[in-house]
mmCIF file of C-alpha atoms and ligand atoms in Angstrom:
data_model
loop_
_atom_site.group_PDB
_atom_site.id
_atom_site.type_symbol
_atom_site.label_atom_id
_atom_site.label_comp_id
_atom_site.label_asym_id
_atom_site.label_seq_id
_atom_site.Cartn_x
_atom_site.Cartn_y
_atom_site.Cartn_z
ATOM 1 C CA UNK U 334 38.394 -14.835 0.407
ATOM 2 C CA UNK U 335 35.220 -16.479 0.859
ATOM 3 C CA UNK U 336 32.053 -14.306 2.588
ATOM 4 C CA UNK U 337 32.297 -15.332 6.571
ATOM 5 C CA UNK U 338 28.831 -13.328 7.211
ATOM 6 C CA UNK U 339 26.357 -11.363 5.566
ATOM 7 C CA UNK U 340 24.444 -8.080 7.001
ATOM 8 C CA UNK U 341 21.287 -7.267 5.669
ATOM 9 C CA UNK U 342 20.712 -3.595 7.429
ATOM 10 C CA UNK U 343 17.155 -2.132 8.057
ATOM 11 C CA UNK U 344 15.796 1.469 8.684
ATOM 12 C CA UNK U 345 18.413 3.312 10.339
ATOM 13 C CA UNK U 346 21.026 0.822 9.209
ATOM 14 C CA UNK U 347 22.224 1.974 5.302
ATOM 15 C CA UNK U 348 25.934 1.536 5.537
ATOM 16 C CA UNK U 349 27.986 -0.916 7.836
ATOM 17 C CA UNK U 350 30.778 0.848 9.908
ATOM 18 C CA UNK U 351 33.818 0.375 9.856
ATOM 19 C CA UNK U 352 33.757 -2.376 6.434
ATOM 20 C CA UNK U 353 37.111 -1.104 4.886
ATOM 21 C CA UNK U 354 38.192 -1.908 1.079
ATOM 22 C CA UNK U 355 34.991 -1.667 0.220
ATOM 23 C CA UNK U 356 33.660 -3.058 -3.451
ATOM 24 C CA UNK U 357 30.291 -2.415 -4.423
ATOM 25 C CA UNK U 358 28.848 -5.274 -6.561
ATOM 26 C CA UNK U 359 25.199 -5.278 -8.218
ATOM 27 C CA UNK U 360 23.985 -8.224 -8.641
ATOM 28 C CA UNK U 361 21.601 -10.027 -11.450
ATOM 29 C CA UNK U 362 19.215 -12.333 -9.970
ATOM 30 C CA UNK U 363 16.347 -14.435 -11.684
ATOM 31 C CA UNK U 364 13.876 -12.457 -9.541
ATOM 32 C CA UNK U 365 14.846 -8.490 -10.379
ATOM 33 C CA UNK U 366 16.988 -5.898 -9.038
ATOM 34 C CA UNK U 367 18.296 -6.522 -5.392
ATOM 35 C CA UNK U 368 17.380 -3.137 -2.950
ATOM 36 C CA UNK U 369 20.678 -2.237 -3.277
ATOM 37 C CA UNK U 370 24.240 -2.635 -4.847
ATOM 38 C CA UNK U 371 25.739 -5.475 -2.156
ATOM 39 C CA UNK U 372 28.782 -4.115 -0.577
ATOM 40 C CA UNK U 373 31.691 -6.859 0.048
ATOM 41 C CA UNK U 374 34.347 -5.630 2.398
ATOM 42 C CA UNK U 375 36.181 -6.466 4.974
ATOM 43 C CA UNK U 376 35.453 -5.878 8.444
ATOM 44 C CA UNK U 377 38.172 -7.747 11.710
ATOM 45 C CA UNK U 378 39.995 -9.143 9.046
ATOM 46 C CA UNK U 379 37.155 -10.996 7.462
ATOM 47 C CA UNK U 380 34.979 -10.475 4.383
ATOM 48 C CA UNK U 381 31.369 -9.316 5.214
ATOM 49 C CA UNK U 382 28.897 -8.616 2.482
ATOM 50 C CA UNK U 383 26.167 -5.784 3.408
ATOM 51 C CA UNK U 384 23.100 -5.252 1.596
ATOM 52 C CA UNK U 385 20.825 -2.226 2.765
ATOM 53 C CA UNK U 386 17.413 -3.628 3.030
ATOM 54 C CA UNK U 387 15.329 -0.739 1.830
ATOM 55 C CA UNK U 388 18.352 0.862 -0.448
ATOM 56 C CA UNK U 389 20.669 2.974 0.908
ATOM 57 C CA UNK U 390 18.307 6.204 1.055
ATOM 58 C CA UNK U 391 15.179 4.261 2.304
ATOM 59 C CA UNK U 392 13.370 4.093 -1.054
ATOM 60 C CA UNK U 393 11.982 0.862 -0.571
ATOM 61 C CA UNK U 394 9.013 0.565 1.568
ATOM 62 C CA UNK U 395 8.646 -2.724 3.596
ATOM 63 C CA UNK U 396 5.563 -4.767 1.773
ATOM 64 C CA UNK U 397 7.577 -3.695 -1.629
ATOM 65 C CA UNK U 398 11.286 -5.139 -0.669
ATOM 66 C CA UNK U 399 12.403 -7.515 -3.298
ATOM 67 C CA UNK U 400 13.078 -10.091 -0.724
ATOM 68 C CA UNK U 401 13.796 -12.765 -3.216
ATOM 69 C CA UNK U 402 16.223 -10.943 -5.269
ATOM 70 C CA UNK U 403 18.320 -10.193 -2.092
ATOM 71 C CA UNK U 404 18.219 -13.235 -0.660
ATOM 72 C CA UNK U 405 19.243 -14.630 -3.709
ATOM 73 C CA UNK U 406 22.013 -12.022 -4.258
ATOM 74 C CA UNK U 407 24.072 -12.947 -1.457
ATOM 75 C CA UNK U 408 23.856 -16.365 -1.959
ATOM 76 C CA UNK U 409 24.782 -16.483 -4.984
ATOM 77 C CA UNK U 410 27.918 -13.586 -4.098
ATOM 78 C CA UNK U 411 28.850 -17.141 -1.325
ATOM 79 C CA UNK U 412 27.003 -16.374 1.641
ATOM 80 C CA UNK U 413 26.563 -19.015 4.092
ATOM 81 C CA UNK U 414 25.601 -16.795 7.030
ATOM 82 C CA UNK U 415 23.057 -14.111 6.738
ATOM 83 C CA UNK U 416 22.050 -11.761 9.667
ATOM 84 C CA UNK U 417 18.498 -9.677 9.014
ATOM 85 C CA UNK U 418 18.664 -6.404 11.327
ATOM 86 C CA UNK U 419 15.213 -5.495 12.117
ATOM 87 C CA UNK U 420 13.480 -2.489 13.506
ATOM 88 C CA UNK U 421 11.014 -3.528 15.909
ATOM 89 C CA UNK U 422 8.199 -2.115 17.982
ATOM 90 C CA UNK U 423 8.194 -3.720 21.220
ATOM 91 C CA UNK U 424 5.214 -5.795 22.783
ATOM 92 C CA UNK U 425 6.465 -7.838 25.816
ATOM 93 C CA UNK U 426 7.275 -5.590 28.980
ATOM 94 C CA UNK U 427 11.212 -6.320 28.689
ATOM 95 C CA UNK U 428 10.957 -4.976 25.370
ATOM 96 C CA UNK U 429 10.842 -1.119 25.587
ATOM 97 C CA UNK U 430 12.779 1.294 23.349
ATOM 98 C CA UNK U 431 16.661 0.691 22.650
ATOM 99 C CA UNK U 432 16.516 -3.058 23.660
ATOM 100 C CA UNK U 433 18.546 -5.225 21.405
ATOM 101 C CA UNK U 434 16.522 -8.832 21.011
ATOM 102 C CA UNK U 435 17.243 -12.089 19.357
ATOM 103 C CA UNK U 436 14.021 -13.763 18.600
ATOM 104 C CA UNK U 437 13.312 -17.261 18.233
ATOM 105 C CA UNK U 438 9.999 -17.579 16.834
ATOM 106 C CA UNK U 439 7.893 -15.858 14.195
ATOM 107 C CA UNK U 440 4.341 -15.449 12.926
ATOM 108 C CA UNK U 441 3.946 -14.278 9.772
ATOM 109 C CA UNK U 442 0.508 -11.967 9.256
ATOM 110 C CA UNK U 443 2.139 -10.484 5.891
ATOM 111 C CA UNK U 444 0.258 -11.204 2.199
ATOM 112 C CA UNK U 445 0.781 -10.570 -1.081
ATOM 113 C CA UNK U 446 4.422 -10.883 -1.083
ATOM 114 C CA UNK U 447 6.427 -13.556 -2.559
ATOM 115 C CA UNK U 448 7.581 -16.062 0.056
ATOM 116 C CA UNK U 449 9.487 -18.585 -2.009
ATOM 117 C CA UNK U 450 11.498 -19.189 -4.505
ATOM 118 C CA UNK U 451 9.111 -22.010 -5.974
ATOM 119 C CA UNK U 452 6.432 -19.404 -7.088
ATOM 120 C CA UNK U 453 7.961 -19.002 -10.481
ATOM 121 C CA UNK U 454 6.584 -22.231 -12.967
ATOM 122 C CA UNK U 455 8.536 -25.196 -13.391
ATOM 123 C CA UNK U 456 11.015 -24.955 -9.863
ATOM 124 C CA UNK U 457 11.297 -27.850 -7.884
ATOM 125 C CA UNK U 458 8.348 -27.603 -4.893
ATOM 126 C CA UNK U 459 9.779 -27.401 -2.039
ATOM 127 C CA UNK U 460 8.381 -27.738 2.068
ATOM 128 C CA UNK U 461 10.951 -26.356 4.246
ATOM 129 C CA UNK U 462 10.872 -27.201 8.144
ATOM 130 C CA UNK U 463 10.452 -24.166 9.481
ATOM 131 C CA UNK U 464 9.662 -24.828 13.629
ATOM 132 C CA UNK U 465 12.685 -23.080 14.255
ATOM 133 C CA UNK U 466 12.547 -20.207 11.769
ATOM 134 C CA UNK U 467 15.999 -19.158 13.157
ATOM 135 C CA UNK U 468 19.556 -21.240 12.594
ATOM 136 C CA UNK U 469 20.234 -22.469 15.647
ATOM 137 C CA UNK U 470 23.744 -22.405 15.591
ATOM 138 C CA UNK U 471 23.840 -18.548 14.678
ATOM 139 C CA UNK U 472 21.710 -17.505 17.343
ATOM 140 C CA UNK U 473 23.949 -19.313 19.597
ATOM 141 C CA UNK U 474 26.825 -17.679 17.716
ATOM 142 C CA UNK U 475 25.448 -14.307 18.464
ATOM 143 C CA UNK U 476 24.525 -14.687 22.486
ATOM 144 C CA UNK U 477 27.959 -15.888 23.152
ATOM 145 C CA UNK U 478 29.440 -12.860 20.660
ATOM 146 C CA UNK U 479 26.976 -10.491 22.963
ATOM 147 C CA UNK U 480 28.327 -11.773 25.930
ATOM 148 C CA UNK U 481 31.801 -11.314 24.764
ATOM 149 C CA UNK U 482 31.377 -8.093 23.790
ATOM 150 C CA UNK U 483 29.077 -7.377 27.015
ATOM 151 C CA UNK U 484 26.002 -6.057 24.847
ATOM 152 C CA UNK U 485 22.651 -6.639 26.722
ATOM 153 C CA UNK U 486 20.212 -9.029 24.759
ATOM 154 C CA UNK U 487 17.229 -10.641 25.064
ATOM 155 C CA UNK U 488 17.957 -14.108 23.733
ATOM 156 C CA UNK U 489 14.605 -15.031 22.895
ATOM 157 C CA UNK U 490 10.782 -13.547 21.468
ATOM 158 C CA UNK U 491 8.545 -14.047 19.110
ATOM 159 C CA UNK U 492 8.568 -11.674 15.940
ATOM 160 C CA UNK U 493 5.273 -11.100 14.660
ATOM 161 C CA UNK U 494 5.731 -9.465 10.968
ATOM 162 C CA UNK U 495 3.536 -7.537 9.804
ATOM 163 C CA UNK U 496 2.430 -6.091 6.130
ATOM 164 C CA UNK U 497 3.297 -2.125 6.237
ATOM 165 C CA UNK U 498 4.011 0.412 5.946
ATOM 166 C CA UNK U 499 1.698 1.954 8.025
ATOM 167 C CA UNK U 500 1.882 0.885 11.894
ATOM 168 C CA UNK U 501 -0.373 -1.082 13.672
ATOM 169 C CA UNK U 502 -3.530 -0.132 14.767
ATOM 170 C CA UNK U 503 -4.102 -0.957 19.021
ATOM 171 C CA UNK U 504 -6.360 -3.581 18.674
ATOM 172 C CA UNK U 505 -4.138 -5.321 16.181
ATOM 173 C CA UNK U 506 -1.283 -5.453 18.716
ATOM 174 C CA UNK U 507 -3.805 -6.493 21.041
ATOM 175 C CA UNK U 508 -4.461 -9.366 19.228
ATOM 176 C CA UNK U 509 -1.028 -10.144 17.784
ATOM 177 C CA UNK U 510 0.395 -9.882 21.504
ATOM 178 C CA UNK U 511 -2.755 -12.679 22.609
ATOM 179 C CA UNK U 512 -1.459 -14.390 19.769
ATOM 180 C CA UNK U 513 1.844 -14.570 21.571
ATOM 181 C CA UNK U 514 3.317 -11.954 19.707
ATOM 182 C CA UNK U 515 6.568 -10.094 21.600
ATOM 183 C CA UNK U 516 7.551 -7.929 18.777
ATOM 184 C CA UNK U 517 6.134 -6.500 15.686
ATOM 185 C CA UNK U 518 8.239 -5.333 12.678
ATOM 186 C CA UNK U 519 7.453 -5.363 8.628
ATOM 187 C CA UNK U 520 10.744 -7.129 7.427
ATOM 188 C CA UNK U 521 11.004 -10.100 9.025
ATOM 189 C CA UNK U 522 9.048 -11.898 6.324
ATOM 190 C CA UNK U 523 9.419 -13.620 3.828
ATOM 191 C CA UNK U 524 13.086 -13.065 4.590
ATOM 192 C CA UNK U 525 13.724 -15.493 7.214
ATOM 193 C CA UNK U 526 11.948 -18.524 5.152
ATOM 194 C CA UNK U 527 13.554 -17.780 1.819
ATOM 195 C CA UNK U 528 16.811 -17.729 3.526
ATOM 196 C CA UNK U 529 15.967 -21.139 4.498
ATOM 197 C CA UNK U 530 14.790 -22.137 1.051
ATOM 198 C CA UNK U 531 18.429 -21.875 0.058
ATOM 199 C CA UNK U 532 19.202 -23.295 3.098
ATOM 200 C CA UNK U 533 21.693 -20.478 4.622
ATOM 201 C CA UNK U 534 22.504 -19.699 8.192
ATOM 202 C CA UNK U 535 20.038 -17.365 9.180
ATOM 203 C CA UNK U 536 19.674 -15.368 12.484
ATOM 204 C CA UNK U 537 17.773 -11.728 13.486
ATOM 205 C CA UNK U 538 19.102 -8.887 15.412
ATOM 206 C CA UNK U 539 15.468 -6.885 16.329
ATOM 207 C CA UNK U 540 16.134 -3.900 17.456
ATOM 208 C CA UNK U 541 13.289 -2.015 19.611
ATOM 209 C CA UNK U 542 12.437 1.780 17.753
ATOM 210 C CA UNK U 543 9.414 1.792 19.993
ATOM 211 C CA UNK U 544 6.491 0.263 22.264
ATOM 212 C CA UNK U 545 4.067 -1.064 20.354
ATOM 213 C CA UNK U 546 0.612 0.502 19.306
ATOM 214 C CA UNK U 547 -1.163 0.804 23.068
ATOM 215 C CA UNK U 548 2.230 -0.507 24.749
ATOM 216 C CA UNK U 549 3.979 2.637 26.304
ATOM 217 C CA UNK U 550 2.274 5.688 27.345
ATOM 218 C CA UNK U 551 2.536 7.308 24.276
ATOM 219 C CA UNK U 552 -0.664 8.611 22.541
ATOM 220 C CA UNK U 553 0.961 8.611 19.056
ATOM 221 C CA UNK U 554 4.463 6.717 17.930
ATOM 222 C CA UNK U 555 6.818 9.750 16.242
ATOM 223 C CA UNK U 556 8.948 8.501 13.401
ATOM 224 C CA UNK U 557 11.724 11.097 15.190
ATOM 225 C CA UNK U 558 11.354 8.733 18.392
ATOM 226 C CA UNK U 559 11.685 6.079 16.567
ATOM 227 C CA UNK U 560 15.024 7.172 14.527
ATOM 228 C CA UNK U 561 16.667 8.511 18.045
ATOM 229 C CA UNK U 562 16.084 4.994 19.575
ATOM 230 C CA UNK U 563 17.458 3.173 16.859
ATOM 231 C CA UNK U 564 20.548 5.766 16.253
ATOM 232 C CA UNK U 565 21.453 4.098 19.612
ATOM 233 C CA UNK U 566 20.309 0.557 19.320
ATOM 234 C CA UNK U 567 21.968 0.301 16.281
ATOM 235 C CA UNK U 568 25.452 0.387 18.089
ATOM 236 C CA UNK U 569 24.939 -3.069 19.092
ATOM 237 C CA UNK U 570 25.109 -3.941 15.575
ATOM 238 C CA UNK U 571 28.857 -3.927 15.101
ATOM 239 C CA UNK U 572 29.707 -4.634 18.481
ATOM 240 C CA UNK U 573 28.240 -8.095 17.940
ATOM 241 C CA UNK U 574 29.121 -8.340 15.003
ATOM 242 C CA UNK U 575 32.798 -7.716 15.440
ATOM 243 C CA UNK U 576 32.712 -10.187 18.308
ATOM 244 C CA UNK U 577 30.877 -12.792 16.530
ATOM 245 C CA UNK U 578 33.607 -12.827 13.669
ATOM 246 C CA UNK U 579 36.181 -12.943 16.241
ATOM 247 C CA UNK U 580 34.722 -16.091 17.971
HETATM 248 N N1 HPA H 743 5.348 -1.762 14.126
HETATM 249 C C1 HPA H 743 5.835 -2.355 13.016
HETATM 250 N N2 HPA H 743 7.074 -2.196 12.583
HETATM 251 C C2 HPA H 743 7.879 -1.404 13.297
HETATM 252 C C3 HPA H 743 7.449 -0.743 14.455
HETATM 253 C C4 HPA H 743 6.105 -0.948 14.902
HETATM 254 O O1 HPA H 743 5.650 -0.389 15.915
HETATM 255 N N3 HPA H 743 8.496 -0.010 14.913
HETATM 256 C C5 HPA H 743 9.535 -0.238 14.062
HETATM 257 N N4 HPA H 743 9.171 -1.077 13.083
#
């Protein structure tokens, strides 16, 4: 059976629920070890591959993800369609805690990571368009499965990624939301672009742990607000999912 979607899961997300006959299958790649074993299974009568972003007991910080190698992995496993799942902080006022968002943009203010799979010598060079850093289609995909499933989105935003792990300072978010910044997470990048490099289906569920850096009213951001937010954000997860694969 051939993969109908891929999950790659971020913090709070290790394990997808309710994937049954599950295989676990690691995976060599030209670029290292993926974060994780990928685990192929089969979820509404479909096969879904899940790969947990930061391995499945968060040993991987964000600027140190082997993006390449998982990319790579589930692409080369048959992958056509890949959804990221993102933690998020929230910038734009519709954005607070628990919101589930669908961006369609992206700036990338990450560095020293590699963001394509032409940095190794002799590959082919390669410009990708990236103006829409999102499939299309998927996104699509995804706000009809949300409305199906009647799970509240915000179907569009711009994702600023950021390097990590610490959080942002407030005049960076400052900055980042002048920029035109609605979000701010640490895994969106390279990601999205090296799943275009290989030219797969690519789409982002961000899901809001907390208001930015100077956002809410918060003095300080608590990593235990942020895990209780996404414990329930991350219910939307399946729910679209499950909806999506049904069609
Ligand atoms: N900043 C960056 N990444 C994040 C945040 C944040 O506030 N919350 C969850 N991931």
């Amino acid at each position: 059976m051939t993969i109908a979607l891929a999950v790659i899961g971020g913090t709070g997300l290790y394990q997808f629920p309710g994937l049954e006959n599950i295989e676990r299958r690691s995976v060599d790649t030209p670029f290292g070890p993926t974060s994780a074993p990928v685990v192929l299974g089969e979820f509404k009568n479909q096969r879904l591959a899940f790969l947990a972003r930061h391995g499945e007991g968060h040993s991987v910080p964000p600027h140190r993800v082997n993006y390449r190698a998982n990319v790579w992995a589930l692409h080369s496993l048959g992958a056509r369609r890949v959804i990221g799942v993102n933690a998020v902080g929230g910038i734009r006022d519709d954005m607070g805690p628990k919101v589930v968002v669908l961006p369609d943009q992206v700036i990338d203010y990450t560095h020293g990571r590699y963001t394509s799979f032409c940095d190794v010598d002799g590959a082919e060079v390669k410009h990708i368009d990236f103006s829409e850093p999102y499939s299309r289609a998927l996104r699509s995909a995804l706000r009809d499965a949300a409305t199906k499933a009647e799970v509240a989105v915000v179907d569009n935003g711009c994702y600023g990624a950021t390097q990590g792990p610490r959080l942002e300072t407030i005049a960076e978010i400052a900055r980042m939301r002048r920029d035109g910044c609605d979000l701010v997470g640490m895994t969106g990048m390279p990601e999205a672009a090296l799943a275009r490099e290989l030219e797969l289906e690519y789409a982002c569920i961000a899901l809001v742990a907390n208001w930015a850096a100077g956002c809410g009213d918060q003095a300080e951001i608590s990593l235990e607000e942020i895990f209780a937010n996404l414990a329930t954000a991350t219910q939307a997860v399946p729910k679209l999912i499950a909806a999506l694969l049904e069609g």
